[in-house]
């Protein structure tokens, strides 16, 4: 028995080692492409390209799902040639990842116009006809994409949007220049280097031990409730933001703040969602909704939330007047916060 266990764990450790080695290799390769202009230019020769038009990704419908086409360098050059542009347009692309075999992935927006470039925006409808797909708003297509594709498109859109909004230096007013990978922009006049940034946001599921607190904004689909969320103010820690946001939005004081997970979220302008759990003291549960922030907030029981998690349906559909409780989709980190709370509560109930 002991011999079997030793063999098993050796194999498991060896597997972890190989997985770590693959990750490190990819990380080092991407670092090289970001720092070495010639290495990145060479990677573009054998890489693949995801296309956007005014920040909308090129997608192809396949049943009830969307596929994300990608073009080789040769295919992209052929496309550009048909619209009267040369291969220099490819240098507007940004690096968004790579495969385990070091095939570099780039994103290129053919609708946005660079301040430092005379290249014009390409016609959307003609490109769609040529490519056999459609440029669709990412938020609209979100729930018809698989998790791998959605994550890659999140990164690509956020990076393309950042470059579009940082074409001029905030100090000199002069145009900034993108490096080959798109990992930074530099002002030749002031020498300031600008790096892509995300805005930190805390999203907190508050519990009183038996119930969890969910809230909604007026812009949400009818019946949809989620965890509380808000941007971190300058100078705040994550814990301080959790305390302030809960106090501001529902008038409660929390304790026992625990970090859960994080997620990049591209809407509206690229945020880092920092998910936390927190509790309130028993007896201190009276909600005072800040109507400038929220439309409504309420406590929900374990049974209510469990039922909502099991419910299937699209948020794009408008529920009836007697709308049941709807929760964020699986793609959103709020869904996993709520699911984790249900699992913890269920385990506690069974243990008791």
Short mmCIF file of C-alpha atoms in Angstrom, two decimals:
data_model
loop_
_atom_site.label_atom_id
_atom_site.label_comp_id
_atom_site.label_asym_id
_atom_site.label_seq_id
_atom_site.Cartn_x
_atom_site.Cartn_y
_atom_site.Cartn_z
CA UNK A 1 0.00 0.00 0.00
CA UNK A 2 2.73 2.47 0.94
CA UNK A 3 4.66 1.63 -2.24
CA UNK A 4 1.56 2.39 -4.34
CA UNK A 5 1.03 5.74 -2.61
CA UNK A 6 4.63 6.79 -3.11
CA UNK A 7 4.43 5.92 -6.81
CA UNK A 8 1.16 7.84 -7.23
CA UNK A 9 2.44 11.00 -5.64
CA UNK A 10 5.68 10.92 -7.60
CA UNK A 11 3.65 10.80 -10.79
CA UNK A 12 1.37 13.55 -9.62
CA UNK A 13 4.30 15.78 -8.68
CA UNK A 14 5.99 15.08 -12.01
CA UNK A 15 2.80 16.03 -13.86
CA UNK A 16 2.58 19.30 -11.93
CA UNK A 17 6.20 20.01 -12.72
CA UNK A 18 5.62 19.57 -16.46
CA UNK A 19 2.53 21.77 -16.33
CA UNK A 20 4.46 24.48 -14.50
CA UNK A 21 7.28 24.22 -17.02
CA UNK A 22 4.84 24.75 -19.91
CA UNK A 23 3.39 27.81 -18.22
CA UNK A 24 6.82 29.27 -17.48
CA UNK A 25 7.91 28.71 -21.08
CA UNK A 26 4.85 30.56 -22.39
CA UNK A 27 5.29 33.39 -19.89
CA UNK A 28 8.94 33.84 -20.82
CA UNK A 29 8.13 33.78 -24.53
CA UNK A 30 5.41 36.45 -24.17
CA UNK A 31 7.80 38.55 -22.08
CA UNK A 32 10.38 38.34 -24.87
CA UNK A 33 7.84 39.44 -27.48
CA UNK A 34 6.84 42.44 -25.34
CA UNK A 35 10.43 43.55 -24.81
CA UNK A 36 12.05 42.71 -28.15
CA UNK A 37 10.66 44.53 -31.20
CA UNK A 38 12.35 42.26 -33.73
CA UNK A 39 11.24 39.09 -31.95
CA UNK A 40 7.65 40.35 -31.98
CA UNK A 41 7.86 41.36 -35.64
CA UNK A 42 9.15 37.86 -36.44
CA UNK A 43 6.31 36.29 -34.40
CA UNK A 44 3.81 38.20 -36.52
CA UNK A 45 5.04 36.31 -39.59
CA UNK A 46 3.87 32.95 -38.19
CA UNK A 47 1.18 34.14 -35.79
CA UNK A 48 -2.60 34.30 -36.15
CA UNK A 49 -4.86 37.35 -36.01
CA UNK A 50 -8.26 38.03 -34.47
CA UNK A 51 -10.09 40.84 -36.21
CA UNK A 52 -12.18 43.65 -34.74
CA UNK A 53 -14.04 46.62 -36.21
CA UNK A 54 -14.63 49.57 -33.86
CA UNK A 55 -13.94 47.18 -30.94
CA UNK A 56 -16.52 44.61 -32.13
CA UNK A 57 -14.99 41.14 -32.73
CA UNK A 58 -15.42 39.17 -35.93
CA UNK A 59 -17.65 36.16 -35.17
CA UNK A 60 -19.28 33.38 -37.15
CA UNK A 61 -22.62 31.87 -36.15
CA UNK A 62 -22.72 28.10 -35.58
CA UNK A 63 -26.12 26.99 -34.36
CA UNK A 64 -26.76 28.74 -31.05
CA UNK A 65 -23.07 29.51 -30.53
CA UNK A 66 -20.48 31.85 -31.98
CA UNK A 67 -17.13 30.75 -33.34
CA UNK A 68 -14.13 33.09 -33.37
CA UNK A 69 -12.30 32.91 -36.72
CA UNK A 70 -8.63 33.75 -36.93
CA UNK A 71 -6.51 34.58 -39.93
CA UNK A 72 -2.96 33.67 -40.81
CA UNK A 73 -0.52 36.40 -41.83
CA UNK A 74 -0.94 35.46 -45.50
CA UNK A 75 -4.74 35.54 -45.27
CA UNK A 76 -4.65 38.92 -43.54
CA UNK A 77 -2.30 40.38 -46.13
CA UNK A 78 -4.63 39.13 -48.87
CA UNK A 79 -7.61 40.77 -47.16
CA UNK A 80 -5.80 44.08 -46.74
CA UNK A 81 -4.69 44.00 -50.37
CA UNK A 82 -8.29 43.68 -51.55
CA UNK A 83 -9.12 46.89 -49.70
CA UNK A 84 -6.10 48.80 -51.00
CA UNK A 85 -3.90 48.59 -47.90
CA UNK A 86 -0.44 47.11 -47.45
CA UNK A 87 0.94 44.81 -44.79
CA UNK A 88 2.22 47.73 -42.70
CA UNK A 89 -1.31 47.94 -41.24
CA UNK A 90 -0.54 44.71 -39.38
CA UNK A 91 1.84 46.65 -37.12
CA UNK A 92 -1.26 48.23 -35.53
CA UNK A 93 -2.06 44.81 -33.99
CA UNK A 94 -1.57 43.96 -30.32
CA UNK A 95 -0.25 40.77 -28.74
CA UNK A 96 -2.93 38.92 -26.75
CA UNK A 97 -1.39 35.52 -26.03
CA UNK A 98 0.25 32.43 -27.49
CA UNK A 99 -0.18 28.68 -27.75
CA UNK A 100 1.94 26.09 -25.98
CA UNK A 101 3.86 25.72 -29.25
CA UNK A 102 4.66 29.44 -29.21
CA UNK A 103 2.25 30.44 -31.95
CA UNK A 104 1.65 34.10 -31.17
CA UNK A 105 -1.89 35.50 -31.13
CA UNK A 106 -2.61 39.08 -32.16
CA UNK A 107 -5.72 41.28 -32.35
CA UNK A 108 -6.17 43.94 -35.02
CA UNK A 109 -8.96 46.52 -35.25
CA UNK A 110 -9.64 47.55 -38.84
CA UNK A 111 -12.26 50.13 -37.88
CA UNK A 112 -10.35 52.31 -35.43
CA UNK A 113 -8.09 55.03 -36.81
CA UNK A 114 -4.74 55.75 -35.21
CA UNK A 115 -3.72 59.36 -34.63
CA UNK A 116 -0.20 58.55 -35.80
CA UNK A 117 -1.36 56.76 -38.94
CA UNK A 118 -2.88 57.91 -42.21
CA UNK A 119 -4.50 54.50 -42.76
CA UNK A 120 -8.28 54.73 -43.07
CA UNK A 121 -10.96 52.63 -41.44
CA UNK A 122 -12.00 49.70 -43.62
CA UNK A 123 -15.68 49.36 -44.65
CA UNK A 124 -17.49 47.08 -42.23
CA UNK A 125 -20.16 45.52 -44.46
CA UNK A 126 -17.75 44.76 -47.29
CA UNK A 127 -15.34 43.12 -44.87
CA UNK A 128 -18.11 41.00 -43.35
CA UNK A 129 -19.11 39.78 -46.79
CA UNK A 130 -15.50 38.97 -47.64
CA UNK A 131 -14.85 37.15 -44.35
CA UNK A 132 -18.15 35.28 -44.05
CA UNK A 133 -18.85 36.59 -40.56
CA UNK A 134 -20.15 39.58 -38.64
CA UNK A 135 -18.60 42.15 -36.35
CA UNK A 136 -20.81 41.80 -33.26
CA UNK A 137 -20.79 43.71 -30.00
CA UNK A 138 -18.98 41.57 -27.42
CA UNK A 139 -21.55 42.13 -24.68
CA UNK A 140 -24.29 40.97 -27.04
CA UNK A 141 -22.42 37.78 -27.97
CA UNK A 142 -21.13 37.06 -24.48
CA UNK A 143 -23.35 34.09 -23.62
CA UNK A 144 -22.88 32.35 -26.97
CA UNK A 145 -19.09 32.09 -26.60
CA UNK A 146 -17.10 29.40 -24.81
CA UNK A 147 -14.98 30.42 -21.82
CA UNK A 148 -11.65 30.24 -23.69
CA UNK A 149 -12.82 32.45 -26.54
CA UNK A 150 -14.56 34.94 -24.27
CA UNK A 151 -11.44 35.34 -22.11
CA UNK A 152 -9.24 35.97 -25.16
CA UNK A 153 -11.71 38.47 -26.64
CA UNK A 154 -11.99 40.22 -23.26
CA UNK A 155 -8.23 40.77 -23.29
CA UNK A 156 -8.11 41.80 -26.93
CA UNK A 157 -10.95 44.29 -26.73
CA UNK A 158 -9.65 45.85 -23.51
CA UNK A 159 -6.17 46.31 -24.96
CA UNK A 160 -7.46 47.73 -28.25
CA UNK A 161 -9.74 50.14 -26.36
CA UNK A 162 -6.86 51.27 -24.13
CA UNK A 163 -4.69 52.07 -27.14
CA UNK A 164 -7.53 53.94 -28.82
CA UNK A 165 -7.96 56.11 -25.72
CA UNK A 166 -4.26 56.80 -25.08
CA UNK A 167 -3.01 58.08 -28.42
CA UNK A 168 -1.80 61.37 -26.95
CA UNK A 169 0.49 62.18 -24.03
CA UNK A 170 -1.33 63.73 -21.08
CA UNK A 171 1.66 66.02 -20.38
CA UNK A 172 2.95 67.15 -23.79
CA UNK A 173 -0.19 66.64 -25.85
CA UNK A 174 1.93 64.95 -28.54
CA UNK A 175 1.00 61.61 -30.18
CA UNK A 176 2.29 58.54 -28.35
CA UNK A 177 3.83 55.57 -30.12
CA UNK A 178 2.86 51.92 -29.56
CA UNK A 179 5.57 49.31 -29.26
CA UNK A 180 5.29 46.29 -31.58
CA UNK A 181 3.48 44.08 -29.03
CA UNK A 182 1.18 46.82 -27.80
CA UNK A 183 2.30 46.34 -24.20
CA UNK A 184 3.05 50.06 -23.79
CA UNK A 185 2.98 53.48 -25.46
CA UNK A 186 5.79 56.04 -25.33
CA UNK A 187 5.72 59.80 -25.80
CA UNK A 188 8.81 60.79 -27.86
CA UNK A 189 8.55 64.34 -26.47
CA UNK A 190 8.16 63.83 -22.72
CA UNK A 191 9.66 60.29 -22.66
CA UNK A 192 6.75 59.15 -20.48
CA UNK A 193 5.92 55.45 -20.82
CA UNK A 194 2.24 54.50 -20.54
CA UNK A 195 1.20 50.96 -19.64
CA UNK A 196 -2.29 49.44 -20.04
CA UNK A 197 -4.21 49.58 -16.77
CA UNK A 198 -7.35 48.13 -15.21
CA UNK A 199 -9.61 49.75 -12.62
CA UNK A 200 -9.88 47.67 -9.41
CA UNK A 201 -13.45 46.87 -8.36
CA UNK A 202 -14.56 44.95 -5.29
CA UNK A 203 -17.62 42.72 -5.56
CA UNK A 204 -18.86 41.46 -2.20
CA UNK A 205 -21.43 38.87 -1.15
CA UNK A 206 -22.69 39.80 2.30
CA UNK A 207 -24.22 37.16 4.57
CA UNK A 208 -25.88 37.19 7.99
CA UNK A 209 -25.17 33.50 8.50
CA UNK A 210 -28.42 32.13 7.11
CA UNK A 211 -29.12 34.52 4.24
CA UNK A 212 -27.17 36.44 1.64
CA UNK A 213 -27.73 40.02 0.52
CA UNK A 214 -28.32 40.66 -3.18
CA UNK A 215 -29.08 43.92 -4.96
CA UNK A 216 -30.05 45.27 -8.36
CA UNK A 217 -29.66 48.40 -10.44
CA UNK A 218 -32.40 49.81 -12.66
CA UNK A 219 -30.38 48.83 -15.76
CA UNK A 220 -30.51 45.11 -14.84
CA UNK A 221 -32.95 42.76 -16.61
CA UNK A 222 -36.16 42.32 -14.61
CA UNK A 223 -35.67 39.91 -11.72
CA UNK A 224 -31.85 39.93 -11.84
CA UNK A 225 -30.01 40.43 -8.53
CA UNK A 226 -26.27 40.30 -7.90
CA UNK A 227 -23.62 40.94 -5.25
CA UNK A 228 -22.65 44.49 -4.25
CA UNK A 229 -19.87 46.06 -6.30
CA UNK A 230 -17.93 49.31 -6.45
CA UNK A 231 -14.65 50.87 -7.58
CA UNK A 232 -11.72 51.22 -5.22
CA UNK A 233 -10.95 54.83 -4.33
CA UNK A 234 -7.36 56.04 -4.48
CA UNK A 235 -5.59 55.26 -1.21
CA UNK A 236 -7.96 52.46 -0.19
CA UNK A 237 -7.13 48.84 0.51
CA UNK A 238 -9.49 46.12 -0.72
CA UNK A 239 -10.84 45.70 2.81
CA UNK A 240 -11.49 49.43 3.18
CA UNK A 241 -13.34 49.47 -0.12
CA UNK A 242 -15.56 46.57 0.96
CA UNK A 243 -16.45 48.37 4.21
CA UNK A 244 -17.20 51.64 2.42
CA UNK A 245 -19.18 50.23 -0.49
CA UNK A 246 -21.45 48.11 1.71
CA UNK A 247 -22.03 51.06 4.03
CA UNK A 248 -22.74 53.42 1.11
CA UNK A 249 -25.07 51.13 -0.79
CA UNK A 250 -27.08 49.31 1.90
CA UNK A 251 -26.19 51.02 5.20
CA UNK A 252 -24.58 48.00 6.86
CA UNK A 253 -21.27 47.38 8.63
CA UNK A 254 -19.44 44.19 7.73
CA UNK A 255 -16.76 42.02 9.31
CA UNK A 256 -14.86 38.80 8.55
CA UNK A 257 -13.91 39.90 5.03
CA UNK A 258 -12.45 37.03 3.03
CA UNK A 259 -10.94 37.20 -0.45
CA UNK A 260 -12.42 34.65 -2.86
CA UNK A 261 -11.18 35.15 -6.43
CA UNK A 262 -10.64 37.73 -9.18
CA UNK A 263 -11.64 38.23 -12.79
CA UNK A 264 -10.89 40.64 -15.59
CA UNK A 265 -14.11 42.24 -16.85
CA UNK A 266 -13.97 44.39 -20.01
CA UNK A 267 -17.18 46.36 -19.51
CA UNK A 268 -17.39 49.28 -19.60
CA UNK A 269 -13.65 50.09 -19.58
CA UNK A 270 -11.67 47.11 -18.31
CA UNK A 271 -11.93 46.35 -14.59
CA UNK A 272 -10.26 43.88 -12.26
CA UNK A 273 -13.11 42.34 -10.26
CA UNK A 274 -11.93 41.37 -6.76
CA UNK A 275 -14.47 39.02 -5.22
CA UNK A 276 -14.94 38.84 -1.44
CA UNK A 277 -17.24 37.33 1.16
CA UNK A 278 -18.23 39.32 4.26
CA UNK A 279 -20.65 38.94 7.17
CA UNK A 280 -22.77 41.22 9.33
CA UNK A 281 -23.41 40.74 13.02
CA UNK A 282 -26.68 38.97 13.90
CA UNK A 283 -29.33 41.54 14.63
CA UNK A 284 -27.62 44.22 12.54
CA UNK A 285 -29.35 43.35 9.27
CA UNK A 286 -31.72 46.22 8.53
CA UNK A 287 -31.09 47.36 4.96
CA UNK A 288 -31.15 51.05 4.07
CA UNK A 289 -30.93 51.21 0.28
CA UNK A 290 -29.06 54.14 -1.27
CA UNK A 291 -31.42 54.86 -4.18
CA UNK A 292 -28.72 56.88 -5.94
CA UNK A 293 -26.75 53.66 -6.26
CA UNK A 294 -29.32 50.86 -6.32
CA UNK A 295 -32.91 50.19 -7.29
CA UNK A 296 -33.43 47.53 -4.61
CA UNK A 297 -31.63 45.20 -2.18
CA UNK A 298 -32.91 42.29 -0.09
CA UNK A 299 -31.94 39.27 1.98
CA UNK A 300 -32.46 35.90 0.28
CA UNK A 301 -32.65 32.49 1.95
CA UNK A 302 -30.55 29.47 1.03
CA UNK A 303 -33.59 27.80 -0.57
CA UNK A 304 -34.36 30.86 -2.69
CA UNK A 305 -30.80 31.18 -3.94
CA UNK A 306 -30.41 27.44 -4.53
CA UNK A 307 -33.59 27.42 -6.62
CA UNK A 308 -32.36 30.40 -8.62
CA UNK A 309 -29.03 28.71 -9.34
CA UNK A 310 -30.86 25.69 -10.75
CA UNK A 311 -33.07 27.82 -12.94
CA UNK A 312 -32.18 27.83 -16.61
CA UNK A 313 -32.87 30.70 -18.93
CA UNK A 314 -31.33 33.50 -20.92
CA UNK A 315 -30.96 36.97 -19.46
CA UNK A 316 -31.71 38.31 -22.92
CA UNK A 317 -35.31 37.16 -22.52
CA UNK A 318 -37.69 39.46 -20.68
CA UNK A 319 -39.32 37.60 -17.77
CA UNK A 320 -43.02 37.95 -16.99
CA UNK A 321 -44.38 40.42 -14.44
CA UNK A 322 -44.17 37.76 -11.73
CA UNK A 323 -40.48 37.42 -12.42
CA UNK A 324 -38.53 34.81 -10.44
CA UNK A 325 -35.17 35.59 -8.89
CA UNK A 326 -32.48 35.59 -11.57
CA UNK A 327 -28.75 35.41 -10.83
CA UNK A 328 -25.70 36.43 -12.88
CA UNK A 329 -24.59 33.92 -15.55
CA UNK A 330 -21.80 31.41 -14.98
CA UNK A 331 -19.33 33.58 -16.87
CA UNK A 332 -19.55 36.32 -14.22
CA UNK A 333 -17.56 36.10 -10.99
CA UNK A 334 -20.69 37.10 -9.04
CA UNK A 335 -22.21 33.75 -10.01
CA UNK A 336 -19.28 31.90 -8.47
CA UNK A 337 -19.43 34.00 -5.29
CA UNK A 338 -23.08 33.07 -4.85
CA UNK A 339 -22.48 29.42 -5.73
CA UNK A 340 -19.63 29.20 -3.22
CA UNK A 341 -21.88 30.64 -0.49
CA UNK A 342 -24.56 28.04 -1.27
CA UNK A 343 -22.02 25.21 -1.12
CA UNK A 344 -20.63 26.45 2.21
CA UNK A 345 -24.10 26.82 3.69
CA UNK A 346 -25.13 23.38 2.48
CA UNK A 347 -22.02 21.77 3.98
CA UNK A 348 -22.62 23.53 7.28
CA UNK A 349 -26.22 22.31 7.32
CA UNK A 350 -25.15 18.71 6.67
CA UNK A 351 -22.44 18.91 9.34
CA UNK A 352 -24.97 20.12 11.88
#
